Coordinates of C-alpha atoms and ligand atoms in Angstrom, one line a residue:
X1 CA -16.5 -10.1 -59.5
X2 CA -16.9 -6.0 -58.2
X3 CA -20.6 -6.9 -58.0
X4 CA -20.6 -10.1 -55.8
X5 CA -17.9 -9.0 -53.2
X6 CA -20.4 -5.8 -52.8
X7 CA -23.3 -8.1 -52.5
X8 CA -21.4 -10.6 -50.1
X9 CA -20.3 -7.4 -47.7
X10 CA -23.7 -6.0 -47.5
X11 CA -24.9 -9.9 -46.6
X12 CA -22.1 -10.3 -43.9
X13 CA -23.6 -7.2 -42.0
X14 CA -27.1 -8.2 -41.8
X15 CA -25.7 -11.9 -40.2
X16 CA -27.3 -12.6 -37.1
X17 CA -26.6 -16.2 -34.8
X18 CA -28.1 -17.5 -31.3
X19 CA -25.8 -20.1 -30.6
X20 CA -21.9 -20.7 -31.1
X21 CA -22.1 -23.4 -33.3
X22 CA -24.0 -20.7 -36.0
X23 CA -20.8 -18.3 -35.9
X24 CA -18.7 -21.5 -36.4
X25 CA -20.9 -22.3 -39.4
X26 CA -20.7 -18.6 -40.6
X27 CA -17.0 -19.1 -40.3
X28 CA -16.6 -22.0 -42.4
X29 CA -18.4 -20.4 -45.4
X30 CA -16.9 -17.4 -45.1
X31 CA -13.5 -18.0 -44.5
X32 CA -13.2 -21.7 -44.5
X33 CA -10.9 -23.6 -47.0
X34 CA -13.1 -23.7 -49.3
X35 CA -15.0 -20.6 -48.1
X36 CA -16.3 -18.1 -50.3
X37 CA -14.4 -15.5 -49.5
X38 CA -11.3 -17.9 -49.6
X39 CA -12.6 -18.9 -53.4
X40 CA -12.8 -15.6 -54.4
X41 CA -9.2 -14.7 -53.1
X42 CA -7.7 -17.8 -55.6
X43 CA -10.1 -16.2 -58.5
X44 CA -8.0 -12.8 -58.0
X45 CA -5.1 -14.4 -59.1
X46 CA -6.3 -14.5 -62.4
X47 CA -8.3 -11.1 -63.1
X48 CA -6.8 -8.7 -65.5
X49 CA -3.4 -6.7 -64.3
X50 CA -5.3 -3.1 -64.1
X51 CA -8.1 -4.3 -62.4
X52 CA -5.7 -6.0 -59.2
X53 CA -5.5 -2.7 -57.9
X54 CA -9.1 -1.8 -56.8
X55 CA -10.4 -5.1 -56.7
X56 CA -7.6 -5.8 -54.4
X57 CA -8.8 -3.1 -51.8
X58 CA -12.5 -4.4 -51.6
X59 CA -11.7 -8.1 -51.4
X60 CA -9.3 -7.4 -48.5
X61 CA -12.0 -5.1 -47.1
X62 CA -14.2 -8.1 -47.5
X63 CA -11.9 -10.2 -45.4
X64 CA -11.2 -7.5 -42.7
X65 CA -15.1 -6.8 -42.7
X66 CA -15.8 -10.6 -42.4
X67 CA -13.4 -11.1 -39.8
X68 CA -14.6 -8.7 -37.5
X69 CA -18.7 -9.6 -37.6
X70 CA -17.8 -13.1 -36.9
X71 CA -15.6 -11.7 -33.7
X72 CA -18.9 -9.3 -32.6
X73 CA -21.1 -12.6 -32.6
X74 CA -19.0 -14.4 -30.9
X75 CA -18.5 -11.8 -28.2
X76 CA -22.2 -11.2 -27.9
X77 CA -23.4 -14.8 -27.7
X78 CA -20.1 -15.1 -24.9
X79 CA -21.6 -12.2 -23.1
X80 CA -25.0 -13.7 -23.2
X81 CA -27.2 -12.0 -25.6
X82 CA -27.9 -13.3 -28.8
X83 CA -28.0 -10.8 -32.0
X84 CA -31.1 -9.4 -33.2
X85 CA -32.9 -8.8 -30.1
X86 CA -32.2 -5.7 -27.9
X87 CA -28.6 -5.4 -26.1
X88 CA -30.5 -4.3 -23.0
X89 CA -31.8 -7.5 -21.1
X90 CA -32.9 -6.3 -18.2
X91 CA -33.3 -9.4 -16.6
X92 CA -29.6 -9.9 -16.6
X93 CA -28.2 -10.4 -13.5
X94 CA -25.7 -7.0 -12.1
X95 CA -22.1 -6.8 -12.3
X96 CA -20.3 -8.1 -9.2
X97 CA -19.5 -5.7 -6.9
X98 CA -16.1 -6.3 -4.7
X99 CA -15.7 -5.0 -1.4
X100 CA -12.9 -3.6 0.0
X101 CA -10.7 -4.4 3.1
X102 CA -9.3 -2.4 6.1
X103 CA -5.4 -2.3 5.1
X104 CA -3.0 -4.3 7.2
X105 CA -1.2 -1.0 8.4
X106 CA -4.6 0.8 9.4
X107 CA -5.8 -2.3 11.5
X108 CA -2.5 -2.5 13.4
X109 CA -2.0 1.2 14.1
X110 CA -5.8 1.8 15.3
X111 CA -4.9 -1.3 17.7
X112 CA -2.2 0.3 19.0
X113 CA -4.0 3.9 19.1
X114 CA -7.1 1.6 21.2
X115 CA -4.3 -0.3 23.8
X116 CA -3.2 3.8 24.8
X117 CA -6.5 5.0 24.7
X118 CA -7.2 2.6 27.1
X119 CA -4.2 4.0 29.5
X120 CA -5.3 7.5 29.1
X121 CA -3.5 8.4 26.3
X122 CA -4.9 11.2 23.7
X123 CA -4.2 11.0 20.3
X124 CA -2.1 14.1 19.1
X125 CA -1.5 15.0 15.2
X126 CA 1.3 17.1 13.2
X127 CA 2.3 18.2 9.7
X128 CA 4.4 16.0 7.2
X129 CA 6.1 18.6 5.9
X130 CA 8.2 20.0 9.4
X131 CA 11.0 22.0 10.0
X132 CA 14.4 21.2 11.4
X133 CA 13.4 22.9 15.1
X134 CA 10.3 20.2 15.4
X135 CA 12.0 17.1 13.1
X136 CA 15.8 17.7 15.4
X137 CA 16.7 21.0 16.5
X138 CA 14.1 21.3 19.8
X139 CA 15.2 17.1 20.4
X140 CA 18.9 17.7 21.0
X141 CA 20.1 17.4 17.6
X142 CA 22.4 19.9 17.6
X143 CA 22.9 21.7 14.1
X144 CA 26.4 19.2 12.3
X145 CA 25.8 16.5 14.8
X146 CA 26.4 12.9 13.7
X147 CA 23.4 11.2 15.6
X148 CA 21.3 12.9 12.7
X149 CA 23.0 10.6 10.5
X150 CA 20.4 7.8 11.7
X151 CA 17.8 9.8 10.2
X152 CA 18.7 11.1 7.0
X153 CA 15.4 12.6 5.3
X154 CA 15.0 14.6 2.4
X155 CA 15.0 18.7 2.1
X156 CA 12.4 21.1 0.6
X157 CA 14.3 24.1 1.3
X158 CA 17.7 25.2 3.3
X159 CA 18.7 28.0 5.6
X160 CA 19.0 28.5 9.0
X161 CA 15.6 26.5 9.9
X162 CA 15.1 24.3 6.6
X163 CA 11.8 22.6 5.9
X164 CA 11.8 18.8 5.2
X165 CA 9.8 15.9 5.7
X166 CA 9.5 14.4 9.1
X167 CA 11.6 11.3 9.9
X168 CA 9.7 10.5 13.1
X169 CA 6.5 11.6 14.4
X170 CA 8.7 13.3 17.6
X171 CA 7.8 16.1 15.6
X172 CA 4.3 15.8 17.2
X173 CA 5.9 15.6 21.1
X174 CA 7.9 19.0 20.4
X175 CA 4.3 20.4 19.4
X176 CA 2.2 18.8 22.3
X177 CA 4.9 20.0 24.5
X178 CA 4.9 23.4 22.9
X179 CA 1.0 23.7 23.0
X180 CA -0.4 21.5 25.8
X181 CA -1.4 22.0 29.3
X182 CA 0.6 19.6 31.9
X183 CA 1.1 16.6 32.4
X184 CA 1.0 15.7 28.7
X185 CA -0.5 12.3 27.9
X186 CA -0.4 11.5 24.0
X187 CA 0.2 9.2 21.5
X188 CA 1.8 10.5 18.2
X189 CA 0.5 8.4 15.0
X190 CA 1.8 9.2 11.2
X191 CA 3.4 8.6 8.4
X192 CA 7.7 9.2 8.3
X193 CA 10.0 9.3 5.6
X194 CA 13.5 8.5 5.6
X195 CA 16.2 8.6 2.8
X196 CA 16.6 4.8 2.6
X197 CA 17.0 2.8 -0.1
X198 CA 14.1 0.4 -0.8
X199 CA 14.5 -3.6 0.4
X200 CA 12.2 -6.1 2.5
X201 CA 13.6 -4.3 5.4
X202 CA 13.5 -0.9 5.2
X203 CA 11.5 1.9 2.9
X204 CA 11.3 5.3 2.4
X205 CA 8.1 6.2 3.6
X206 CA 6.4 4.1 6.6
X207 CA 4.7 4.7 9.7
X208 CA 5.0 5.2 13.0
X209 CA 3.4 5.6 16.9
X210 CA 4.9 7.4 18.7
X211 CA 3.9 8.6 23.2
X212 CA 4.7 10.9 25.7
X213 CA 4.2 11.3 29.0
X214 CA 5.2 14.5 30.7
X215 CA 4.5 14.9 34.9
X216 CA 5.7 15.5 38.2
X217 CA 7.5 12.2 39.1
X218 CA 7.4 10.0 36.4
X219 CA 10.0 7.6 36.6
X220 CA 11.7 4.9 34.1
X221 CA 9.8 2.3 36.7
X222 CA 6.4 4.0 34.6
X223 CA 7.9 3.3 31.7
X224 CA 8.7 -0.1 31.8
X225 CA 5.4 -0.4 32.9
X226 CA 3.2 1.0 30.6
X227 CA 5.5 -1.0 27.9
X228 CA 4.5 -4.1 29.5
X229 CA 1.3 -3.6 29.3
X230 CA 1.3 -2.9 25.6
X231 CA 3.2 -5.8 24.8
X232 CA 0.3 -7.9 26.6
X233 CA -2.7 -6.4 24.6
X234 CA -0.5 -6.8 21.3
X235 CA 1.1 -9.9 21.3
X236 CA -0.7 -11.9 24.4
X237 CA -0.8 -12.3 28.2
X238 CA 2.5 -14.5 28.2
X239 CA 4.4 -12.1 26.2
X240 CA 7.9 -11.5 28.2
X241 CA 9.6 -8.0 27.4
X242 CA 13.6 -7.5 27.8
X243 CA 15.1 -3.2 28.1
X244 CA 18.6 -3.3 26.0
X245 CA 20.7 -0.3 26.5
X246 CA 20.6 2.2 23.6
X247 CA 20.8 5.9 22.4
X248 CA 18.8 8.5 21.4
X249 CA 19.4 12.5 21.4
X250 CA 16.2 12.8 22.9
X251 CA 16.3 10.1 25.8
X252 CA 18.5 9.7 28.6
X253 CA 18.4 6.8 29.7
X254 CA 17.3 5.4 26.4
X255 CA 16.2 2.0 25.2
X256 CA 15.1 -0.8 22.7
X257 CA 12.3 -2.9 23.6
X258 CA 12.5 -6.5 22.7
X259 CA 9.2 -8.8 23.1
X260 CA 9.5 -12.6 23.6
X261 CA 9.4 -14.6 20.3
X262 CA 5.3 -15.0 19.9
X263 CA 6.6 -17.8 17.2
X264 CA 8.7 -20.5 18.9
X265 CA 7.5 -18.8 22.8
X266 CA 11.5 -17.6 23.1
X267 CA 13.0 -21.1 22.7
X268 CA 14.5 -19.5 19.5
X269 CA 13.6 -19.7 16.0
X270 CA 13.9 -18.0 12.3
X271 CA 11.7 -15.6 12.9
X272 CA 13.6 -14.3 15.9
X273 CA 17.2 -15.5 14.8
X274 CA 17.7 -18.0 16.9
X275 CA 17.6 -15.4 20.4
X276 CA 13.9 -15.9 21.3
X277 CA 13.5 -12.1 21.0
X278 CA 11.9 -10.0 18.8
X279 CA 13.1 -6.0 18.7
X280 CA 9.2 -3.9 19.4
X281 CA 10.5 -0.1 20.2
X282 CA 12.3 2.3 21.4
X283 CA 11.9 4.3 24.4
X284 CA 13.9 6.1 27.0
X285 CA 13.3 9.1 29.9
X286 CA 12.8 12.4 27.9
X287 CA 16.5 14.3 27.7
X288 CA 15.9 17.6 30.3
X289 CA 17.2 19.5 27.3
X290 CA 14.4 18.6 25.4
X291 CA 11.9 19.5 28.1
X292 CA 13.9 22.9 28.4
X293 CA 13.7 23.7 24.7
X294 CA 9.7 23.3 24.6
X295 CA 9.7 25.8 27.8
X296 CA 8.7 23.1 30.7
X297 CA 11.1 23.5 33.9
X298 CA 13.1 19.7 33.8
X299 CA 13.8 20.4 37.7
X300 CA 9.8 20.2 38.4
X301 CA 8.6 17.6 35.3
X302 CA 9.7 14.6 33.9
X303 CA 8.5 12.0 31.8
X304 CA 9.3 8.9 29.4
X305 CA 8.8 8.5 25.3
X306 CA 8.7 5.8 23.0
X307 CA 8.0 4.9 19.6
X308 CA 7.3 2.3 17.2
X309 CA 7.3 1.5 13.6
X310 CA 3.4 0.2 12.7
X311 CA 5.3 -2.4 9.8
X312 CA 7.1 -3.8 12.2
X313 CA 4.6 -4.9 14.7
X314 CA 2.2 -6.0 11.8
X315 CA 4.9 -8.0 10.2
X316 CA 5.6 -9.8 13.8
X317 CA 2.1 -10.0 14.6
X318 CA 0.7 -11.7 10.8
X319 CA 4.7 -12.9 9.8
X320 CA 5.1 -10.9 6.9
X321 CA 8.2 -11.6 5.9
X322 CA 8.4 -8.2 2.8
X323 CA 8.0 -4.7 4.0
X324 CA 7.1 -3.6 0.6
X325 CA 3.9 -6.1 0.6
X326 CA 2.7 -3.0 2.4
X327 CA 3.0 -0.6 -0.6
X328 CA 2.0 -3.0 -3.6
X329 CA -1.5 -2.7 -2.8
X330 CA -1.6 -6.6 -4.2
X331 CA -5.5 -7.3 -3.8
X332 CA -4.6 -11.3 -3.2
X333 CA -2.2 -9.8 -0.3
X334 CA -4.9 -7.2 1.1
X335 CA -7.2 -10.6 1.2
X336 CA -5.5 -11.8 3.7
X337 CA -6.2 -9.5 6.2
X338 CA -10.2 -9.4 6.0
X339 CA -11.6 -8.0 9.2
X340 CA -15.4 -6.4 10.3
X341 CA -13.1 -4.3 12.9
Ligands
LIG1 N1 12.0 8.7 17.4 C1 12.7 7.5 17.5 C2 12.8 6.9 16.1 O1 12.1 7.3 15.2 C3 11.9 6.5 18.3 C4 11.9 6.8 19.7 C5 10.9 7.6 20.2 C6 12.9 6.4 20.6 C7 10.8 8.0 21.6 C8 12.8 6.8 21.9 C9 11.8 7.6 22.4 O2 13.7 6.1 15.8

């Protein structure tokens, strides 16, 4: 029996089959009911106690060995070659090559970036990693002060001037303002994080675009204007914007922007809420204590800020319904947004 399980195993490696229906045939007289490896399994029931031991091992060996040569043809006659002739077919046509996709977040925020540009706005960069003087202390957070409770972000060191990461790109206005010649025309793109816990609303890390405009007699009337504007290019020519009261250490008078529903055209819908409005920004005349603390003189310049979260205008602009779509990197969602810009 030793002799024709070794002369079976050496026979199993030397199969070769072109076609399926060969490995199904191999199959059957291997391990088929009445298969020979099957037959020889119901002759080890009756062999001699001391020799169960090692013919044991080499029939199940058999079996294992069996097993896996009539997997390896079926894989290579399901991959296209046929055993026995060389693996390398190089007529074989390549492997498919996907291309990837802008993401959602870049295509919205280099609109935005291309809507300021065209108003004369430069684009102006910072670090991540800030300190509290550029994140709060230079923007009228004063050290305690419960309006830094709206932005709670997360430490890497404390002291007197701790470092931490930004919670809005601000950051970048306190440097422009710091560094720049006047009047100051930027906008402020980046990434923010904020110690929030994770939902279809909110995250801890998104992104922002933020502008500043810093002269001799700018007024809130420059504001609203330049906020129109945006709201045109972004969401179309009939786009209607509202100015809510609101705070911010940094602004005084300060601001949220709402657009008019691009949805149901403000007639109200579930997009919206019912109030034909969708919240955009916020924005407000820059504090004269802020201009004071980046050393420009508030009684000769003055000028407005805004910013915006880029999620939020992609999610009203494409109706995107989960913020953390954004994160997943989900190919079938990043589909969606194909685009040669
Ligand atoms: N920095 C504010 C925020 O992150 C946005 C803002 C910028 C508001 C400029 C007003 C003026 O919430």
């Amino acid at each position: 029996m030793k002799d024709r399980i070794e002369k079976l195993l050496e026979e199993i490696q030397e199969l070769k089959a072109q076609k399926e229906q060969e490995v199904e045939e191999i199959r059957i007289r291997l391990l088929g009911k009445k298969g020979v490896v099957t037959q020889l399994f119901d002759e080890f029931r009756t062999v001699l106690p001391e020799q169960k031991r090692e013919l044991g091992q080499i029939l199940n060996k058999l079996k294992v060995v069996a097993t896996e040569k009539i997997d390896e043809l079926r894989d290579m006659i399901s991959e296209g070659g046929s055993t026995g002739k060389s693996e390398f077919d190089l007529t074989k046509p390549g492997d498919k090559f996907e291309l990837g996709a802008k993401h959602p977040i870049s295509i919205t925020r280099s609109e935005i970036l291309a809507i300021f540009n065209k108003l004369g706005y430069a684009i102006a960069d910072g670090p991540e990693i800030e300190d509290d003087w550029h994140v709060f202390g230079a923007l009228n957070f004063p050290p305690e002060h419960p309006a830094r409770d709206m932005q709670d972000t997360f430490f890497i060191s404390t002291g007197e001037n701790p470092v931490l990461l930004r919670t809005h790109t601000s950051s970048i206005q306190v440097r422009a303002m710091e560094t720049m010649k006047l009047p100051i025309r930027v906008v402020c793109p980046g990434r923010v994080f904020r110690n929030e816990a994770i939902s279809a609303r909110a995250h801890c890390i998104f992104h922002q675009v933020e502008g500043l405009y810093i002269d001799k007699d700018v007024s809130f009337a420059d504001l609203k204007q330049a906020v129109l504007l945006f709201a045109k290019e972004m969401f179309g020519d009939n786009v209607q914007i509202r100015l809510r009261p609101s705070y911010f250490p940094f602004t005084e008078p300060s601001a949220e922007v709402d657009v008019s529903c691009n949805i149901c055209g403000g007639k109200g819908c579930n997009i919206c809420k019912g109030t034909g409005w969708l919240e955009i920004m916020g924005c407000g005349m820059v504090d004269p204590n802020v201009l004071e603390a980046s050393g420009i003189d508030s009684k000769v310049y003055s000028g407005f800020a805004f910013g915006m979260g880029v999620e939020r205008i992609a999610m009203l602009k494409w109706q995107v319904r989960d913020l953390r779509l954004y994160f997943e990197n989900d190919i079938r969602f990043l589909k969606e947004f194909q685009t040669s810009v």
